[in-house]
């Protein structure tokens, strides 16, 4: 499996869609670009709330207009893969994830205190926070970085050897070619270096 660690593709893609599709990170960029657009609207909405409370008209409208213009410029630049927008886009997505995590924590504390909290909002905001953090961390992936800055190379057909299958890393969602029967708790993802399987689950099957 160590010799096959370079056969890494993006989670959520069917193996058949990888063959002959050029660089699969282009599809990832399209998805992240959409998330950036949605997150920009969310941050713009939060900005409108804060400015209406902290500032008096017409200053709140000016700040809101400048913020909307900035987010629009960043999104359009990120969509066109302009270099300066790369990390700004990642920060916007990560910042939205922080807000989601904060709202999830607020609802969780409200539940414990007996206030009007909702387990649904805890799970919803928590799921959104996790998704935002994962998409933000994608910017650290060398393959995605190379694609964005125009250093991408064409991906050839990914051929699986006998006994191999494609499986997603549970932490970074990168997909690896693995042999399930040889997978052990010590095996780690070559990208994020986190364990590929749960230690208790691995111990259970190793005993069997």
C-alpha atoms as an extended CHARMM CRD file, in Angstrom:
* protein
*
       208  EXT
         1         1  UNK       CA              0.0000000000        0.0000000000        0.0000000000  PROA      1               0.0000000000
         2         2  UNK       CA              2.9120000000        2.3510000000        0.6730000000  PROA      2               0.0000000000
         3         3  UNK       CA              4.0050000000        1.9940000000       -2.9520000000  PROA      3               0.0000000000
         4         4  UNK       CA              0.5780000000        3.1180000000       -4.1040000000  PROA      4               0.0000000000
         5         5  UNK       CA              0.2610000000        6.2280000000       -1.9480000000  PROA      5               0.0000000000
         6         6  UNK       CA              0.7430000000        8.4740000000       -4.9560000000  PROA      6               0.0000000000
         7         7  UNK       CA             -2.5340000000        7.2010000000       -6.4540000000  PROA      7               0.0000000000
         8         8  UNK       CA             -4.5550000000        9.7590000000       -4.5650000000  PROA      8               0.0000000000
         9         9  UNK       CA             -7.7700000000       11.2140000000       -5.9260000000  PROA      9               0.0000000000
        10        10  UNK       CA            -10.5740000000       13.3180000000       -4.5630000000  PROA      10              0.0000000000
        11        11  UNK       CA            -13.2050000000       11.7920000000       -2.2910000000  PROA      11              0.0000000000
        12        12  UNK       CA            -16.7130000000       11.6500000000       -3.6560000000  PROA      12              0.0000000000
        13        13  UNK       CA            -15.6700000000       11.0120000000       -7.2620000000  PROA      13              0.0000000000
        14        14  UNK       CA            -16.5650000000        7.7800000000       -9.0080000000  PROA      14              0.0000000000
        15        15  UNK       CA            -13.4950000000        5.9300000000      -10.3010000000  PROA      15              0.0000000000
        16        16  UNK       CA            -14.9680000000        5.9840000000      -13.8070000000  PROA      16              0.0000000000
        17        17  UNK       CA            -15.1860000000        9.7750000000      -13.7330000000  PROA      17              0.0000000000
        18        18  UNK       CA            -11.4400000000       10.0720000000      -13.0960000000  PROA      18              0.0000000000
        19        19  UNK       CA            -10.3200000000        8.3040000000      -16.2300000000  PROA      19              0.0000000000
        20        20  UNK       CA             -9.8230000000       10.6500000000      -19.1320000000  PROA      20              0.0000000000
        21        21  UNK       CA            -11.1200000000       13.6910000000      -17.2300000000  PROA      21              0.0000000000
        22        22  UNK       CA             -7.8180000000       15.5830000000      -17.1110000000  PROA      22              0.0000000000
        23        23  UNK       CA             -7.1560000000       17.0040000000      -13.6580000000  PROA      23              0.0000000000
        24        24  UNK       CA             -9.8250000000       15.9350000000      -11.1190000000  PROA      24              0.0000000000
        25        25  UNK       CA             -8.9520000000       18.9040000000       -8.9010000000  PROA      25              0.0000000000
        26        26  UNK       CA            -10.7900000000       21.1090000000      -11.3890000000  PROA      26              0.0000000000
        27        27  UNK       CA            -14.0290000000       19.5850000000      -10.1210000000  PROA      27              0.0000000000
        28        28  UNK       CA            -12.9540000000       20.1630000000       -6.5510000000  PROA      28              0.0000000000
        29        29  UNK       CA            -12.2490000000       23.8000000000       -7.3780000000  PROA      29              0.0000000000
        30        30  UNK       CA            -15.7480000000       24.1500000000       -8.8260000000  PROA      30              0.0000000000
        31        31  UNK       CA            -17.2880000000       22.7710000000       -5.6260000000  PROA      31              0.0000000000
        32        32  UNK       CA            -15.1640000000       24.9390000000       -3.3430000000  PROA      32              0.0000000000
        33        33  UNK       CA            -15.9640000000       27.9640000000       -5.4790000000  PROA      33              0.0000000000
        34        34  UNK       CA            -19.6790000000       27.3850000000       -4.8410000000  PROA      34              0.0000000000
        35        35  UNK       CA            -19.0480000000       26.9720000000       -1.0960000000  PROA      35              0.0000000000
        36        36  UNK       CA            -17.0760000000       30.2240000000       -1.1270000000  PROA      36              0.0000000000
        37        37  UNK       CA            -20.0410000000       32.0060000000       -2.7040000000  PROA      37              0.0000000000
        38        38  UNK       CA            -22.4720000000       30.6780000000       -0.0790000000  PROA      38              0.0000000000
        39        39  UNK       CA            -20.0750000000       31.4250000000        2.7920000000  PROA      39              0.0000000000
        40        40  UNK       CA            -19.5810000000       34.9670000000        1.4740000000  PROA      40              0.0000000000
        41        41  UNK       CA            -23.3520000000       35.5410000000        1.6560000000  PROA      41              0.0000000000
        42        42  UNK       CA            -23.3900000000       34.1750000000        5.2080000000  PROA      42              0.0000000000
        43        43  UNK       CA            -20.5650000000       36.4670000000        6.3270000000  PROA      43              0.0000000000
        44        44  UNK       CA            -22.2290000000       39.3810000000        4.5520000000  PROA      44              0.0000000000
        45        45  UNK       CA            -25.4280000000       38.6910000000        6.4880000000  PROA      45              0.0000000000
        46        46  UNK       CA            -23.5260000000       38.5510000000        9.7780000000  PROA      46              0.0000000000
        47        47  UNK       CA            -21.7580000000       41.7860000000        8.8530000000  PROA      47              0.0000000000
        48        48  UNK       CA            -25.1150000000       43.4750000000        8.2350000000  PROA      48              0.0000000000
        49        49  UNK       CA            -26.2630000000       42.4580000000       11.7290000000  PROA      49              0.0000000000
        50        50  UNK       CA            -23.1170000000       43.7280000000       13.4280000000  PROA      50              0.0000000000
        51        51  UNK       CA            -22.9870000000       47.0110000000       11.5170000000  PROA      51              0.0000000000
        52        52  UNK       CA            -26.6630000000       47.7620000000       12.2030000000  PROA      52              0.0000000000
        53        53  UNK       CA            -25.9990000000       47.3800000000       15.9260000000  PROA      53              0.0000000000
        54        54  UNK       CA            -22.6150000000       49.0920000000       16.1620000000  PROA      54              0.0000000000
        55        55  UNK       CA            -22.9030000000       51.8300000000       13.5270000000  PROA      55              0.0000000000
        56        56  UNK       CA            -25.4230000000       54.5180000000       12.6590000000  PROA      56              0.0000000000
        57        57  UNK       CA            -26.7990000000       55.1500000000        9.1840000000  PROA      57              0.0000000000
        58        58  UNK       CA            -25.3520000000       55.8920000000        6.6470000000  PROA      58              0.0000000000
        59        59  UNK       CA            -22.0820000000       54.4110000000        7.9170000000  PROA      59              0.0000000000
        60        60  UNK       CA            -23.5550000000       50.9350000000        8.2290000000  PROA      60              0.0000000000
        61        61  UNK       CA            -24.6290000000       51.0250000000        4.5780000000  PROA      61              0.0000000000
        62        62  UNK       CA            -21.1560000000       52.1370000000        3.4870000000  PROA      62              0.0000000000
        63        63  UNK       CA            -19.4530000000       49.3370000000        5.4400000000  PROA      63              0.0000000000
        64        64  UNK       CA            -21.9440000000       46.7900000000        4.1460000000  PROA      64              0.0000000000
        65        65  UNK       CA            -21.4460000000       47.9690000000        0.5640000000  PROA      65              0.0000000000
        66        66  UNK       CA            -17.6560000000       47.7750000000        0.8250000000  PROA      66              0.0000000000
        67        67  UNK       CA            -17.8930000000       44.3210000000        2.3720000000  PROA      67              0.0000000000
        68        68  UNK       CA            -20.2180000000       43.0970000000       -0.3770000000  PROA      68              0.0000000000
        69        69  UNK       CA            -17.8810000000       44.5010000000       -3.0250000000  PROA      69              0.0000000000
        70        70  UNK       CA            -14.8630000000       42.8380000000       -1.4270000000  PROA      70              0.0000000000
        71        71  UNK       CA            -16.5440000000       39.4380000000       -1.1890000000  PROA      71              0.0000000000
        72        72  UNK       CA            -17.6970000000       39.6960000000       -4.8090000000  PROA      72              0.0000000000
        73        73  UNK       CA            -14.1910000000       40.5690000000       -5.9920000000  PROA      73              0.0000000000
        74        74  UNK       CA            -12.6610000000       37.6950000000       -4.0370000000  PROA      74              0.0000000000
        75        75  UNK       CA            -15.2170000000       35.2020000000       -5.3440000000  PROA      75              0.0000000000
        76        76  UNK       CA            -14.8170000000       36.2620000000       -8.9740000000  PROA      76              0.0000000000
        77        77  UNK       CA            -11.0200000000       36.1780000000       -8.6500000000  PROA      77              0.0000000000
        78        78  UNK       CA            -11.0630000000       32.7780000000       -6.9430000000  PROA      78              0.0000000000
        79        79  UNK       CA            -13.3310000000       31.4580000000       -9.6750000000  PROA      79              0.0000000000
        80        80  UNK       CA            -10.7800000000       32.5480000000      -12.2740000000  PROA      80              0.0000000000
        81        81  UNK       CA             -7.9490000000       31.1430000000      -10.1320000000  PROA      81              0.0000000000
        82        82  UNK       CA             -6.2540000000       34.4920000000       -9.5920000000  PROA      82              0.0000000000
        83        83  UNK       CA             -3.2330000000       33.8350000000       -7.2930000000  PROA      83              0.0000000000
        84        84  UNK       CA             -3.9350000000       36.5010000000       -4.6360000000  PROA      84              0.0000000000
        85        85  UNK       CA             -7.4500000000       35.1270000000       -3.9760000000  PROA      85              0.0000000000
        86        86  UNK       CA             -6.2290000000       31.6270000000       -3.0480000000  PROA      86              0.0000000000
        87        87  UNK       CA             -5.5710000000       32.0710000000        0.6540000000  PROA      87              0.0000000000
        88        88  UNK       CA             -8.1980000000       34.8010000000        1.0770000000  PROA      88              0.0000000000
        89        89  UNK       CA            -10.8060000000       32.3330000000       -0.1480000000  PROA      89              0.0000000000
        90        90  UNK       CA             -9.4820000000       29.7030000000        2.2560000000  PROA      90              0.0000000000
        91        91  UNK       CA             -9.6780000000       32.1900000000        5.1560000000  PROA      91              0.0000000000
        92        92  UNK       CA            -13.2730000000       33.1710000000        4.3000000000  PROA      92              0.0000000000
        93        93  UNK       CA            -14.3320000000       29.5140000000        4.2920000000  PROA      93              0.0000000000
        94        94  UNK       CA            -12.4580000000       28.8240000000        7.5430000000  PROA      94              0.0000000000
        95        95  UNK       CA            -13.9310000000       31.9440000000        9.1720000000  PROA      95              0.0000000000
        96        96  UNK       CA            -17.4310000000       30.7870000000        8.2740000000  PROA      96              0.0000000000
        97        97  UNK       CA            -16.5790000000       27.4230000000        9.7950000000  PROA      97              0.0000000000
        98        98  UNK       CA            -15.5830000000       29.1730000000       13.0270000000  PROA      98              0.0000000000
        99        99  UNK       CA            -18.9500000000       30.9390000000       13.1570000000  PROA      99              0.0000000000
       100       100  UNK       CA            -20.7550000000       27.6390000000       12.5380000000  PROA      100             0.0000000000
       101       101  UNK       CA            -18.7640000000       25.9960000000       15.3250000000  PROA      101             0.0000000000
       102       102  UNK       CA            -19.5670000000       28.9180000000       17.6390000000  PROA      102             0.0000000000
       103       103  UNK       CA            -23.2980000000       28.6870000000       16.9440000000  PROA      103             0.0000000000
       104       104  UNK       CA            -23.1810000000       24.9330000000       17.4680000000  PROA      104             0.0000000000
       105       105  UNK       CA            -21.4310000000       25.4160000000       20.8210000000  PROA      105             0.0000000000
       106       106  UNK       CA            -23.9530000000       28.0910000000       21.8730000000  PROA      106             0.0000000000
       107       107  UNK       CA            -26.8590000000       25.7500000000       21.1730000000  PROA      107             0.0000000000
       108       108  UNK       CA            -25.0980000000       22.9150000000       22.9780000000  PROA      108             0.0000000000
       109       109  UNK       CA            -24.5400000000       25.0480000000       26.0840000000  PROA      109             0.0000000000
       110       110  UNK       CA            -28.1610000000       26.1950000000       25.9090000000  PROA      110             0.0000000000
       111       111  UNK       CA            -29.2810000000       22.5750000000       25.9500000000  PROA      111             0.0000000000
       112       112  UNK       CA            -27.1990000000       21.8070000000       29.0420000000  PROA      112             0.0000000000
       113       113  UNK       CA            -28.4400000000       24.9170000000       30.8270000000  PROA      113             0.0000000000
       114       114  UNK       CA            -32.0820000000       24.1350000000       30.1270000000  PROA      114             0.0000000000
       115       115  UNK       CA            -32.5520000000       27.1350000000       27.8530000000  PROA      115             0.0000000000
       116       116  UNK       CA            -34.0850000000       27.1660000000       24.4010000000  PROA      116             0.0000000000
       117       117  UNK       CA            -31.4120000000       25.1300000000       22.6540000000  PROA      117             0.0000000000
       118       118  UNK       CA            -31.9340000000       22.6540000000       19.8540000000  PROA      118             0.0000000000
       119       119  UNK       CA            -30.0840000000       19.4250000000       19.2060000000  PROA      119             0.0000000000
       120       120  UNK       CA            -30.9990000000       19.8750000000       15.5370000000  PROA      120             0.0000000000
       121       121  UNK       CA            -29.1130000000       23.1870000000       15.3770000000  PROA      121             0.0000000000
       122       122  UNK       CA            -26.1800000000       21.6490000000       17.2400000000  PROA      122             0.0000000000
       123       123  UNK       CA            -25.8750000000       18.9070000000       14.6430000000  PROA      123             0.0000000000
       124       124  UNK       CA            -26.6120000000       21.1870000000       11.6890000000  PROA      124             0.0000000000
       125       125  UNK       CA            -24.1080000000       23.8830000000       12.6360000000  PROA      125             0.0000000000
       126       126  UNK       CA            -21.5640000000       21.2580000000       13.6440000000  PROA      126             0.0000000000
       127       127  UNK       CA            -21.8780000000       19.5190000000       10.2770000000  PROA      127             0.0000000000
       128       128  UNK       CA            -21.5370000000       22.8490000000        8.4410000000  PROA      128             0.0000000000
       129       129  UNK       CA            -18.4650000000       23.7380000000       10.5070000000  PROA      129             0.0000000000
       130       130  UNK       CA            -16.8250000000       20.3990000000        9.7240000000  PROA      130             0.0000000000
       131       131  UNK       CA            -17.5250000000       20.8030000000        6.0140000000  PROA      131             0.0000000000
       132       132  UNK       CA            -16.1120000000       24.3320000000        5.9630000000  PROA      132             0.0000000000
       133       133  UNK       CA            -12.9410000000       23.3120000000        7.8010000000  PROA      133             0.0000000000
       134       134  UNK       CA            -12.3630000000       20.3890000000        5.4360000000  PROA      134             0.0000000000
       135       135  UNK       CA            -12.7490000000       22.5880000000        2.3680000000  PROA      135             0.0000000000
       136       136  UNK       CA            -10.4390000000       25.1650000000        3.8750000000  PROA      136             0.0000000000
       137       137  UNK       CA             -7.8300000000       22.4850000000        4.5970000000  PROA      137             0.0000000000
       138       138  UNK       CA             -8.0060000000       21.3850000000        0.9520000000  PROA      138             0.0000000000
       139       139  UNK       CA             -5.9280000000       24.4730000000        0.1670000000  PROA      139             0.0000000000
       140       140  UNK       CA             -2.9950000000       22.7770000000        1.9190000000  PROA      140             0.0000000000
       141       141  UNK       CA             -3.1190000000       19.8350000000       -0.4780000000  PROA      141             0.0000000000
       142       142  UNK       CA             -0.2000000000       20.0590000000       -2.9460000000  PROA      142             0.0000000000
       143       143  UNK       CA             -2.2720000000       18.6800000000       -5.8150000000  PROA      143             0.0000000000
       144       144  UNK       CA             -5.0010000000       21.2740000000       -5.4080000000  PROA      144             0.0000000000
       145       145  UNK       CA             -2.4200000000       24.0090000000       -4.9170000000  PROA      145             0.0000000000
       146       146  UNK       CA             -0.6430000000       23.0200000000       -8.1310000000  PROA      146             0.0000000000
       147       147  UNK       CA             -3.8860000000       22.9900000000      -10.0970000000  PROA      147             0.0000000000
       148       148  UNK       CA             -4.9550000000       26.4260000000       -8.8540000000  PROA      148             0.0000000000
       149       149  UNK       CA             -1.6360000000       28.0670000000       -9.6940000000  PROA      149             0.0000000000
       150       150  UNK       CA             -1.4360000000       26.4470000000      -13.1240000000  PROA      150             0.0000000000
       151       151  UNK       CA              1.2020000000       23.8500000000      -12.2970000000  PROA      151             0.0000000000
       152       152  UNK       CA             -1.1650000000       20.9430000000      -12.8720000000  PROA      152             0.0000000000
       153       153  UNK       CA             -0.3270000000       17.9160000000      -14.9750000000  PROA      153             0.0000000000
       154       154  UNK       CA             -2.6960000000       15.6020000000      -16.7840000000  PROA      154             0.0000000000
       155       155  UNK       CA             -3.7580000000       12.6150000000      -14.7010000000  PROA      155             0.0000000000
       156       156  UNK       CA             -3.4330000000        9.2880000000      -16.4280000000  PROA      156             0.0000000000
       157       157  UNK       CA             -5.7490000000        6.3470000000      -15.9030000000  PROA      157             0.0000000000
       158       158  UNK       CA             -5.7170000000        5.0680000000      -12.3420000000  PROA      158             0.0000000000
       159       159  UNK       CA             -5.3450000000        1.3010000000      -12.5350000000  PROA      159             0.0000000000
       160       160  UNK       CA             -6.1330000000       -0.7770000000       -9.4690000000  PROA      160             0.0000000000
       161       161  UNK       CA             -4.0160000000       -3.8100000000       -8.8000000000  PROA      161             0.0000000000
       162       162  UNK       CA             -5.4480000000       -7.1690000000       -7.7580000000  PROA      162             0.0000000000
       163       163  UNK       CA             -7.1660000000       -6.9610000000       -4.3830000000  PROA      163             0.0000000000
       164       164  UNK       CA             -7.1800000000       -3.1620000000       -4.2990000000  PROA      164             0.0000000000
       165       165  UNK       CA            -10.0770000000       -0.7600000000       -3.9430000000  PROA      165             0.0000000000
       166       166  UNK       CA            -10.5620000000        2.9890000000       -3.5810000000  PROA      166             0.0000000000
       167       167  UNK       CA            -11.3310000000        4.1940000000       -0.0520000000  PROA      167             0.0000000000
       168       168  UNK       CA            -11.6030000000        7.6570000000        1.4940000000  PROA      168             0.0000000000
       169       169  UNK       CA             -9.4240000000        8.8340000000        4.3620000000  PROA      169             0.0000000000
       170       170  UNK       CA            -11.8580000000        9.5440000000        7.2500000000  PROA      170             0.0000000000
       171       171  UNK       CA             -9.9660000000       12.7270000000        8.1780000000  PROA      171             0.0000000000
       172       172  UNK       CA             -9.0560000000       14.6140000000        4.9910000000  PROA      172             0.0000000000
       173       173  UNK       CA            -11.3770000000       12.7390000000        2.5890000000  PROA      173             0.0000000000
       174       174  UNK       CA             -8.5710000000       11.9670000000        0.1500000000  PROA      174             0.0000000000
       175       175  UNK       CA             -9.1420000000        8.6740000000       -1.6650000000  PROA      175             0.0000000000
       176       176  UNK       CA             -6.4000000000        6.0530000000       -1.6700000000  PROA      176             0.0000000000
       177       177  UNK       CA             -5.8560000000        2.7530000000       -3.4080000000  PROA      177             0.0000000000
       178       178  UNK       CA             -5.7690000000        0.2270000000       -0.5530000000  PROA      178             0.0000000000
       179       179  UNK       CA             -5.8820000000       -3.5110000000        0.0810000000  PROA      179             0.0000000000
       180       180  UNK       CA             -8.5760000000       -3.9370000000        2.7810000000  PROA      180             0.0000000000
       181       181  UNK       CA             -7.2560000000       -7.3290000000        3.9240000000  PROA      181             0.0000000000
       182       182  UNK       CA             -3.8250000000       -5.8240000000        4.6520000000  PROA      182             0.0000000000
       183       183  UNK       CA             -5.0320000000       -2.6350000000        6.3650000000  PROA      183             0.0000000000
       184       184  UNK       CA             -3.7500000000       -2.2200000000        9.9230000000  PROA      184             0.0000000000
       185       185  UNK       CA             -4.1930000000        0.3810000000       12.6630000000  PROA      185             0.0000000000
       186       186  UNK       CA             -0.6450000000        1.6210000000       12.0370000000  PROA      186             0.0000000000
       187       187  UNK       CA             -1.4120000000        2.5930000000        8.4300000000  PROA      187             0.0000000000
       188       188  UNK       CA             -1.7290000000        6.3350000000        7.9220000000  PROA      188             0.0000000000
       189       189  UNK       CA             -2.9200000000        8.6120000000        5.1500000000  PROA      189             0.0000000000
       190       190  UNK       CA              0.0610000000        9.8300000000        3.0840000000  PROA      190             0.0000000000
       191       191  UNK       CA             -1.5300000000       13.2780000000        2.8760000000  PROA      191             0.0000000000
       192       192  UNK       CA             -2.7300000000       14.1650000000        6.3990000000  PROA      192             0.0000000000
       193       193  UNK       CA             -0.7630000000       11.4700000000        8.3240000000  PROA      193             0.0000000000
       194       194  UNK       CA             -3.8600000000       10.4930000000       10.3530000000  PROA      194             0.0000000000
       195       195  UNK       CA             -4.8860000000        6.8370000000       10.9220000000  PROA      195             0.0000000000
       196       196  UNK       CA             -6.9110000000        5.3240000000        8.0960000000  PROA      196             0.0000000000
       197       197  UNK       CA             -9.0250000000        3.1820000000       10.4100000000  PROA      197             0.0000000000
       198       198  UNK       CA            -10.2210000000        3.3090000000       14.0070000000  PROA      198             0.0000000000
       199       199  UNK       CA             -7.8390000000        1.5290000000       16.3930000000  PROA      199             0.0000000000
       200       200  UNK       CA            -10.6570000000       -0.3370000000       18.1820000000  PROA      200             0.0000000000
       201       201  UNK       CA            -12.0930000000       -1.4960000000       14.8660000000  PROA      201             0.0000000000
       202       202  UNK       CA             -8.6760000000       -2.6220000000       13.6850000000  PROA      202             0.0000000000
       203       203  UNK       CA             -8.0430000000       -4.4950000000       16.9360000000  PROA      203             0.0000000000
       204       204  UNK       CA            -11.3860000000       -6.2820000000       16.6100000000  PROA      204             0.0000000000
       205       205  UNK       CA            -10.6440000000       -7.6030000000       13.1470000000  PROA      205             0.0000000000
       206       206  UNK       CA             -7.0250000000       -8.3960000000       13.9530000000  PROA      206             0.0000000000
       207       207  UNK       CA             -8.2460000000      -10.6180000000       16.8100000000  PROA      207             0.0000000000
       208       208  UNK       CA            -10.5960000000      -12.4250000000       14.4660000000  PROA      208             0.0000000000
